[in-house]
mmCIF file of C-alpha atoms in Angstrom:
data_model
loop_
_atom_site.group_PDB
_atom_site.id
_atom_site.type_symbol
_atom_site.label_atom_id
_atom_site.label_comp_id
_atom_site.label_asym_id
_atom_site.label_seq_id
_atom_site.Cartn_x
_atom_site.Cartn_y
_atom_site.Cartn_z
ATOM 1 C CA UNK A 29 9.357 -65.156 -70.358
ATOM 2 C CA UNK A 30 8.721 -61.401 -70.464
ATOM 3 C CA UNK A 31 4.986 -62.008 -70.354
ATOM 4 C CA UNK A 32 5.448 -64.139 -67.247
ATOM 5 C CA UNK A 33 7.520 -61.424 -65.587
ATOM 6 C CA UNK A 34 4.911 -58.774 -66.328
ATOM 7 C CA UNK A 35 2.155 -61.065 -65.070
ATOM 8 C CA UNK A 36 4.057 -61.761 -61.853
ATOM 9 C CA UNK A 37 4.656 -58.048 -61.307
ATOM 10 C CA UNK A 38 0.994 -57.271 -61.899
ATOM 11 C CA UNK A 39 -0.097 -59.958 -59.424
ATOM 12 C CA UNK A 40 2.391 -58.639 -56.829
ATOM 13 C CA UNK A 41 1.083 -55.075 -57.156
ATOM 14 C CA UNK A 42 -2.491 -56.323 -56.949
ATOM 15 C CA UNK A 43 -1.674 -58.285 -53.774
ATOM 16 C CA UNK A 44 -0.029 -55.251 -52.147
ATOM 17 C CA UNK A 45 -3.011 -53.056 -52.993
ATOM 18 C CA UNK A 46 -5.420 -55.648 -51.579
ATOM 19 C CA UNK A 47 -3.383 -55.957 -48.355
ATOM 20 C CA UNK A 48 -3.301 -52.179 -47.880
ATOM 21 C CA UNK A 49 -7.040 -51.964 -48.491
ATOM 22 C CA UNK A 50 -7.701 -54.731 -45.944
ATOM 23 C CA UNK A 51 -5.438 -53.089 -43.326
ATOM 24 C CA UNK A 52 -7.248 -49.772 -43.827
ATOM 25 C CA UNK A 53 -10.591 -51.501 -43.409
ATOM 26 C CA UNK A 54 -9.419 -53.159 -40.192
ATOM 27 C CA UNK A 55 -8.173 -49.807 -38.818
ATOM 28 C CA UNK A 56 -11.503 -48.177 -39.632
ATOM 29 C CA UNK A 57 -13.360 -51.043 -37.950
ATOM 30 C CA UNK A 58 -11.171 -50.751 -34.842
ATOM 31 C CA UNK A 59 -11.732 -46.993 -34.743
ATOM 32 C CA UNK A 60 -15.482 -47.482 -35.047
ATOM 33 C CA UNK A 61 -15.392 -50.064 -32.251
ATOM 34 C CA UNK A 62 -13.466 -47.672 -29.971
ATOM 35 C CA UNK A 63 -15.858 -44.839 -30.721
ATOM 36 C CA UNK A 64 -18.794 -47.152 -30.097
ATOM 37 C CA UNK A 65 -17.244 -48.320 -26.815
ATOM 38 C CA UNK A 66 -16.664 -44.726 -25.712
ATOM 39 C CA UNK A 67 -20.192 -43.714 -26.627
ATOM 40 C CA UNK A 68 -21.532 -46.774 -24.826
ATOM 41 C CA UNK A 69 -19.569 -45.855 -21.706
ATOM 42 C CA UNK A 70 -20.951 -42.326 -21.852
ATOM 43 C CA UNK A 71 -24.532 -43.463 -22.269
ATOM 44 C CA UNK A 72 -24.270 -46.117 -19.576
ATOM 45 C CA UNK A 73 -22.751 -43.850 -16.937
ATOM 46 C CA UNK A 74 -24.887 -40.773 -17.601
ATOM 47 C CA UNK A 75 -28.567 -40.608 -16.780
ATOM 48 C CA UNK A 76 -31.530 -38.304 -17.097
ATOM 49 C CA UNK A 77 -33.415 -40.197 -14.407
ATOM 50 C CA UNK A 78 -35.939 -37.964 -12.671
ATOM 51 C CA UNK A 79 -34.567 -34.681 -13.991
ATOM 52 C CA UNK A 80 -36.479 -32.052 -12.082
ATOM 53 C CA UNK A 81 -38.065 -29.292 -14.161
ATOM 54 C CA UNK A 82 -38.043 -25.740 -12.859
ATOM 55 C CA UNK A 83 -41.828 -25.451 -12.751
ATOM 56 C CA UNK A 84 -42.301 -28.863 -11.128
ATOM 57 C CA UNK A 85 -43.360 -29.255 -7.497
ATOM 58 C CA UNK A 86 -41.596 -32.585 -7.173
ATOM 59 C CA UNK A 87 -38.472 -32.986 -5.081
ATOM 60 C CA UNK A 88 -36.174 -35.889 -5.874
ATOM 61 C CA UNK A 89 -33.464 -37.485 -3.775
ATOM 62 C CA UNK A 90 -31.139 -38.940 -6.408
ATOM 63 C CA UNK A 91 -28.453 -41.534 -5.686
ATOM 64 C CA UNK A 92 -26.110 -43.466 -7.959
ATOM 65 C CA UNK A 93 -23.985 -46.590 -7.427
ATOM 66 C CA UNK A 94 -21.427 -47.561 -10.052
ATOM 67 C CA UNK A 95 -18.861 -50.343 -10.272
ATOM 68 C CA UNK A 96 -16.336 -50.284 -13.090
ATOM 69 C CA UNK A 97 -12.802 -51.252 -14.053
ATOM 70 C CA UNK A 98 -10.170 -48.620 -14.809
ATOM 71 C CA UNK A 99 -6.651 -48.800 -16.172
ATOM 72 C CA UNK A 100 -5.075 -47.189 -13.105
ATOM 73 C CA UNK A 101 -7.053 -46.776 -9.885
ATOM 74 C CA UNK A 102 -4.820 -44.083 -8.375
ATOM 75 C CA UNK A 103 -4.842 -41.872 -11.500
ATOM 76 C CA UNK A 104 -8.596 -42.343 -11.984
ATOM 77 C CA UNK A 105 -9.192 -41.465 -8.327
ATOM 78 C CA UNK A 106 -7.356 -38.147 -8.707
ATOM 79 C CA UNK A 107 -9.206 -37.437 -11.960
ATOM 80 C CA UNK A 108 -12.595 -38.154 -10.359
ATOM 81 C CA UNK A 109 -11.801 -35.921 -7.379
ATOM 82 C CA UNK A 110 -10.923 -33.089 -9.761
ATOM 83 C CA UNK A 111 -14.157 -33.605 -11.738
ATOM 84 C CA UNK A 112 -16.252 -33.525 -8.559
ATOM 85 C CA UNK A 113 -14.533 -30.385 -7.274
ATOM 86 C CA UNK A 114 -14.923 -28.694 -10.661
ATOM 87 C CA UNK A 115 -18.716 -29.169 -10.578
ATOM 88 C CA UNK A 116 -19.212 -27.908 -7.027
ATOM 89 C CA UNK A 117 -19.212 -31.272 -5.243
ATOM 90 C CA UNK A 118 -17.061 -32.843 -2.576
ATOM 91 C CA UNK A 119 -15.725 -36.269 -1.563
ATOM 92 C CA UNK A 120 -16.981 -37.657 1.758
ATOM 93 C CA UNK A 121 -15.209 -41.035 1.740
ATOM 94 C CA UNK A 122 -12.376 -42.749 -0.129
ATOM 95 C CA UNK A 123 -10.679 -46.068 0.628
ATOM 96 C CA UNK A 124 -7.750 -46.662 -1.740
ATOM 97 C CA UNK A 125 -5.891 -49.898 -0.982
ATOM 98 C CA UNK A 126 -3.789 -52.698 -2.463
ATOM 99 C CA UNK A 127 -4.565 -56.341 -1.733
ATOM 100 C CA UNK A 128 -1.736 -58.881 -2.094
ATOM 101 C CA UNK A 129 -3.014 -62.036 -3.804
ATOM 102 C CA UNK A 130 0.249 -63.957 -4.053
ATOM 103 C CA UNK A 131 3.850 -63.485 -2.923
ATOM 104 C CA UNK A 132 6.759 -65.684 -4.049
ATOM 105 C CA UNK A 133 10.514 -65.574 -3.448
ATOM 106 C CA UNK A 134 12.946 -67.187 -5.900
ATOM 107 C CA UNK A 135 16.672 -67.374 -5.181
ATOM 108 C CA UNK A 136 18.538 -66.357 -8.331
ATOM 109 C CA UNK A 137 22.039 -66.244 -6.827
ATOM 110 C CA UNK A 138 23.827 -66.745 -3.520
ATOM 111 C CA UNK A 139 23.089 -63.207 -2.382
ATOM 112 C CA UNK A 140 19.993 -62.236 -4.407
ATOM 113 C CA UNK A 141 16.298 -63.128 -4.302
ATOM 114 C CA UNK A 142 13.625 -62.303 -6.873
ATOM 115 C CA UNK A 143 10.415 -61.227 -5.129
ATOM 116 C CA UNK A 144 7.247 -61.633 -7.206
ATOM 117 C CA UNK A 145 4.127 -59.972 -5.846
ATOM 118 C CA UNK A 146 0.679 -60.216 -7.434
ATOM 119 C CA UNK A 147 -1.787 -57.640 -6.151
ATOM 120 C CA UNK A 148 -4.974 -55.785 -7.017
ATOM 121 C CA UNK A 149 -5.762 -52.140 -6.357
ATOM 122 C CA UNK A 150 -9.289 -50.890 -5.682
ATOM 123 C CA UNK A 151 -10.997 -47.875 -4.211
ATOM 124 C CA UNK A 152 -14.442 -47.120 -2.837
ATOM 125 C CA UNK A 153 -15.434 -43.459 -3.187
ATOM 126 C CA UNK A 154 -18.504 -41.688 -1.832
ATOM 127 C CA UNK A 155 -19.124 -38.207 -3.180
ATOM 128 C CA UNK A 156 -21.805 -35.528 -3.091
ATOM 129 C CA UNK A 157 -22.591 -33.376 -6.118
ATOM 130 C CA UNK A 158 -25.245 -30.739 -6.751
ATOM 131 C CA UNK A 159 -28.439 -32.364 -7.958
ATOM 132 C CA UNK A 160 -28.374 -30.298 -11.133
ATOM 133 C CA UNK A 161 -24.813 -31.464 -11.909
ATOM 134 C CA UNK A 162 -25.318 -35.205 -11.397
ATOM 135 C CA UNK A 163 -25.757 -36.034 -15.074
ATOM 136 C CA UNK A 164 -22.794 -33.864 -16.052
ATOM 137 C CA UNK A 165 -20.555 -35.528 -13.469
ATOM 138 C CA UNK A 166 -21.598 -39.036 -14.531
ATOM 139 C CA UNK A 167 -20.926 -38.137 -18.161
ATOM 140 C CA UNK A 168 -17.485 -36.774 -17.243
ATOM 141 C CA UNK A 169 -16.661 -40.014 -15.420
ATOM 142 C CA UNK A 170 -17.177 -42.048 -18.598
ATOM 143 C CA UNK A 171 -13.648 -41.405 -19.910
ATOM 144 C CA UNK A 172 -12.232 -43.202 -16.836
ATOM 145 C CA UNK A 173 -14.347 -46.325 -17.400
ATOM 146 C CA UNK A 174 -12.536 -49.263 -19.007
ATOM 147 C CA UNK A 175 -15.319 -51.767 -18.320
ATOM 148 C CA UNK A 176 -18.657 -51.051 -16.637
ATOM 149 C CA UNK A 177 -19.835 -53.807 -14.285
ATOM 150 C CA UNK A 178 -23.009 -52.226 -12.944
ATOM 151 C CA UNK A 179 -24.877 -48.944 -12.626
ATOM 152 C CA UNK A 180 -27.763 -48.275 -10.249
ATOM 153 C CA UNK A 181 -29.477 -44.876 -10.195
ATOM 154 C CA UNK A 182 -32.429 -44.111 -7.913
ATOM 155 C CA UNK A 183 -34.689 -41.084 -7.654
ATOM 156 C CA UNK A 184 -37.097 -40.918 -4.700
ATOM 157 C CA UNK A 185 -39.788 -38.238 -4.726
ATOM 158 C CA UNK A 186 -39.865 -36.708 -1.206
ATOM 159 C CA UNK A 187 -42.106 -33.701 -1.897
ATOM 160 C CA UNK A 188 -44.973 -35.131 0.182
ATOM 161 C CA UNK A 189 -42.617 -36.038 3.015
ATOM 162 C CA UNK A 190 -41.233 -32.494 3.102
ATOM 163 C CA UNK A 191 -44.792 -31.120 3.187
ATOM 164 C CA UNK A 192 -45.763 -33.530 5.974
ATOM 165 C CA UNK A 193 -42.770 -32.458 8.060
ATOM 166 C CA UNK A 194 -43.603 -28.780 7.609
ATOM 167 C CA UNK A 195 -47.234 -29.296 8.608
ATOM 168 C CA UNK A 196 -46.201 -31.276 11.669
ATOM 169 C CA UNK A 197 -43.799 -28.512 12.605
ATOM 170 C CA UNK A 198 -46.568 -25.903 12.351
ATOM 171 C CA UNK A 199 -48.879 -27.954 14.556
ATOM 172 C CA UNK A 200 -46.178 -28.371 17.196
ATOM 173 C CA UNK A 201 -45.421 -24.647 17.111
ATOM 174 C CA UNK A 202 -49.080 -23.731 17.638
ATOM 175 C CA UNK A 203 -49.420 -26.239 20.461
ATOM 176 C CA UNK A 204 -46.311 -24.819 22.075
ATOM 177 C CA UNK A 205 -47.641 -21.273 21.829
ATOM 178 C CA UNK A 206 -50.967 -22.269 23.433
ATOM 179 C CA UNK A 207 -49.162 -23.979 26.304
ATOM 180 C CA UNK A 208 -46.963 -20.947 26.894
ATOM 181 C CA UNK A 209 -50.012 -18.643 26.888
ATOM 182 C CA UNK A 210 -51.804 -20.917 29.372
ATOM 183 C CA UNK A 211 -48.808 -20.798 31.710
ATOM 184 C CA UNK A 212 -48.705 -17.004 31.602
ATOM 185 C CA UNK A 213 -52.470 -16.465 32.138
ATOM 186 C CA UNK A 214 -53.792 -19.411 34.137
ATOM 187 C CA UNK A 215 -50.805 -21.023 35.816
ATOM 188 C CA UNK A 216 -51.225 -20.651 39.604
ATOM 189 C CA UNK A 217 -49.794 -23.722 41.225
ATOM 190 C CA UNK A 218 -46.120 -24.636 40.965
ATOM 191 C CA UNK A 219 -46.883 -28.241 40.021
ATOM 192 C CA UNK A 220 -49.221 -27.177 37.233
ATOM 193 C CA UNK A 221 -46.653 -24.703 35.910
ATOM 194 C CA UNK A 222 -43.892 -27.339 36.030
ATOM 195 C CA UNK A 223 -45.964 -29.929 34.152
ATOM 196 C CA UNK A 224 -46.988 -27.378 31.561
ATOM 197 C CA UNK A 225 -43.396 -26.253 31.026
ATOM 198 C CA UNK A 226 -42.341 -29.879 30.582
ATOM 199 C CA UNK A 227 -44.952 -30.241 27.852
ATOM 200 C CA UNK A 228 -43.706 -27.050 26.228
ATOM 201 C CA UNK A 229 -40.168 -28.447 26.270
ATOM 202 C CA UNK A 230 -41.391 -31.680 24.672
ATOM 203 C CA UNK A 231 -43.135 -29.714 21.927
ATOM 204 C CA UNK A 232 -40.018 -27.650 21.296
ATOM 205 C CA UNK A 233 -37.916 -30.817 21.046
ATOM 206 C CA UNK A 234 -40.337 -32.423 18.577
ATOM 207 C CA UNK A 235 -40.441 -29.209 16.554
ATOM 208 C CA UNK A 236 -36.625 -29.100 16.394
ATOM 209 C CA UNK A 237 -36.540 -32.716 15.259
ATOM 210 C CA UNK A 238 -38.950 -31.944 12.434
ATOM 211 C CA UNK A 239 -36.795 -28.988 11.400
ATOM 212 C CA UNK A 240 -33.688 -31.193 11.341
ATOM 213 C CA UNK A 241 -35.499 -33.868 9.305
ATOM 214 C CA UNK A 242 -36.546 -31.275 6.753
ATOM 215 C CA UNK A 243 -33.050 -29.816 6.557
ATOM 216 C CA UNK A 244 -31.623 -33.311 6.037
ATOM 217 C CA UNK A 245 -34.120 -34.064 3.266
ATOM 218 C CA UNK A 246 -33.473 -30.724 1.577
ATOM 219 C CA UNK A 247 -29.748 -31.419 1.696
ATOM 220 C CA UNK A 248 -30.305 -34.806 0.055
ATOM 221 C CA UNK A 249 -32.466 -33.136 -2.584
ATOM 222 C CA UNK A 250 -29.895 -30.426 -3.313
ATOM 223 C CA UNK A 251 -26.865 -32.758 -3.289
ATOM 224 C CA UNK A 252 -26.974 -36.210 -4.835
ATOM 225 C CA UNK A 253 -24.936 -39.040 -3.303
ATOM 226 C CA UNK A 254 -22.761 -41.127 -5.636
ATOM 227 C CA UNK A 255 -20.905 -44.279 -4.575
ATOM 228 C CA UNK A 256 -18.167 -45.550 -6.878
ATOM 229 C CA UNK A 257 -16.221 -48.813 -6.723
ATOM 230 C CA UNK A 258 -13.080 -48.739 -8.871
ATOM 231 C CA UNK A 259 -10.745 -51.624 -9.556
ATOM 232 C CA UNK A 260 -8.013 -52.560 -12.006
ATOM 233 C CA UNK A 261 -6.641 -55.808 -13.362
ATOM 234 C CA UNK A 262 -4.160 -57.782 -11.277
ATOM 235 C CA UNK A 263 -0.679 -56.264 -11.275
ATOM 236 C CA UNK A 264 2.583 -58.229 -11.043
ATOM 237 C CA UNK A 265 5.602 -56.581 -9.452
ATOM 238 C CA UNK A 266 9.070 -58.172 -9.596
ATOM 239 C CA UNK A 267 11.949 -56.882 -7.502
ATOM 240 C CA UNK A 268 15.497 -58.168 -7.043
ATOM 241 C CA UNK A 269 16.472 -57.860 -3.373
ATOM 242 C CA UNK A 270 19.470 -58.748 -1.222
ATOM 243 C CA UNK A 271 19.312 -62.153 0.458
ATOM 244 C CA UNK A 272 20.030 -61.469 4.111
ATOM 245 C CA UNK A 273 19.476 -65.091 5.132
ATOM 246 C CA UNK A 274 22.352 -66.506 3.070
ATOM 247 C CA UNK A 275 25.749 -65.208 4.259
ATOM 248 C CA UNK A 276 27.882 -68.149 3.048
ATOM 249 C CA UNK A 277 28.905 -66.202 -0.009
ATOM 250 C CA UNK A 278 30.701 -63.723 2.213
ATOM 251 C CA UNK A 279 32.790 -66.290 4.185
ATOM 252 C CA UNK A 280 36.567 -65.666 3.836
ATOM 253 C CA UNK A 281 38.829 -68.026 1.903
ATOM 254 C CA UNK A 282 40.371 -70.984 3.762
ATOM 255 C CA UNK A 283 43.861 -69.430 3.564
ATOM 256 C CA UNK A 284 42.564 -66.299 5.273
ATOM 257 C CA UNK A 285 40.876 -68.404 7.928
ATOM 258 C CA UNK A 286 44.190 -70.273 8.639
ATOM 259 C CA UNK A 287 46.112 -67.005 8.785
ATOM 260 C CA UNK A 288 43.551 -65.548 11.214
ATOM 261 C CA UNK A 289 43.824 -68.707 13.364
ATOM 262 C CA UNK A 290 47.639 -68.415 13.497
ATOM 263 C CA UNK A 291 47.385 -64.792 14.524
ATOM 264 C CA UNK A 292 44.813 -65.652 17.197
ATOM 265 C CA UNK A 293 47.104 -68.403 18.592
ATOM 266 C CA UNK A 294 50.088 -66.040 18.677
ATOM 267 C CA UNK A 295 48.025 -63.420 20.507
ATOM 268 C CA UNK A 296 47.025 -66.092 23.046
ATOM 269 C CA UNK A 297 50.698 -67.043 23.547
ATOM 270 C CA UNK A 298 51.620 -63.407 24.085
ATOM 271 C CA UNK A 299 48.884 -63.109 26.660
ATOM 272 C CA UNK A 300 50.086 -66.182 28.542
ATOM 273 C CA UNK A 301 53.692 -64.918 28.567
ATOM 274 C CA UNK A 302 52.579 -61.515 29.794
ATOM 275 C CA UNK A 303 50.516 -63.124 32.555
ATOM 276 C CA UNK A 304 53.419 -65.335 33.666
ATOM 277 C CA UNK A 305 55.718 -62.315 33.661
ATOM 278 C CA UNK A 306 53.406 -60.566 36.091
ATOM 279 C CA UNK A 307 54.006 -63.467 38.534
ATOM 280 C CA UNK A 308 57.839 -63.095 38.598
ATOM 281 C CA UNK A 309 57.912 -62.307 42.336
ATOM 282 C CA UNK A 310 56.063 -65.498 43.219
ATOM 283 C CA UNK A 311 58.258 -67.479 40.882
ATOM 284 C CA UNK A 312 61.377 -65.980 42.481
ATOM 285 C CA UNK A 313 60.219 -66.764 46.011
ATOM 286 C CA UNK A 314 59.276 -70.271 44.989
ATOM 287 C CA UNK A 315 62.670 -70.815 43.394
ATOM 288 C CA UNK A 316 64.562 -69.568 46.464
ATOM 289 C CA UNK A 317 62.421 -71.758 48.699
ATOM 290 C CA UNK A 318 63.136 -74.773 46.581
ATOM 291 C CA UNK A 319 66.879 -74.135 46.654
ATOM 292 C CA UNK A 320 66.798 -73.662 50.435
ATOM 293 C CA UNK A 321 64.880 -76.876 50.864
ATOM 294 C CA UNK A 322 67.395 -78.859 48.868
ATOM 295 C CA UNK A 323 70.380 -77.320 50.625
ATOM 296 C CA UNK A 324 69.416 -77.305 54.275
ATOM 297 C CA UNK A 325 66.539 -79.730 54.782
ATOM 298 C CA UNK A 326 68.071 -82.609 52.883
ATOM 299 C CA UNK A 327 71.407 -82.254 54.698
#
C-alpha cells in the first residue's frame, strides 16, 4: 500500500513537471511568434528602394502606398501624425470616418430600448516626408500595423527630366534676350514692335512654366508622398436609451382618471352656474313679464 502511495505521488509530481515544461514551451513559442510578427511588420513596411547616394547624379521621386489594419484607427492616426511631424514631414490629407453597417433596436422594457450599432472606422492619410527620412518613417509606422494588406513603393528617376527642363529654360531665355535686343536696335514700326513684344511675352511665359515644372519636380524629389489606408475590425456598440415612442407606461391609474373626471365635471358645473348668474337681469325681466302676462292678459 505504501509502495502504491509513493508511486502515485511520483507520477503526480512527474505530471506537474511535464505540464509546467509544456506551458513554458508554449509561452516561448508564442513570444517567438510575436517577435517574428513584429519583425515581419518592420521589414514589410520599411524599404531601401532607390536610396540615393550622396555622390550619385540620380534624382528619385519616391512614393509609397500602404493598406493595413490597426487596433484603433483614431489612436494610430494620432501616433502617425506625431511620427511624421517628428521627422520633419507634414500631413496634407486625412479622412477619418465611421461607417454604420447595421443598426438594430430591441425593446427591453416599456420605457427602454437597447440600440445595437455595428460600424467600422477607417482613415485615408496622405503625408509628405523628407526623402531621406522615408525609410525611417515607414519603419516607425510598423508598430501600428496589426495586419498588412498591401505595400506599394515606387521610385522614378527624374534626373534627365530635370536636365531637359533646365536646358529648355536656357534656350527660352536666350531667345527672349535676342528678341528684346532686336526690339531695342531694329524696331521701327509700331506693328513690328508689338509683334516682337508678344513673342517676348510668350517666351517669358514658357520660361516661367519650365521653372515651375522644375520646382515641382525638385519638391517631389525632396519630399516623398505616402498614402496610408487604415482600418480596424468591426465594432459593436450597445446603448440603453429611453423609449420616447411608448408613453403607455406613464398613464395614470384608473382611480386617478375617475377623480380627474369628477373634478372636471364639477368645474364645468361651476362655470355654468357662474354664466347663468351673469344673466340675472334678463331672468328677472323675463319673470316679471311672465307674471304680468298671466295677471293682465289672461283676465
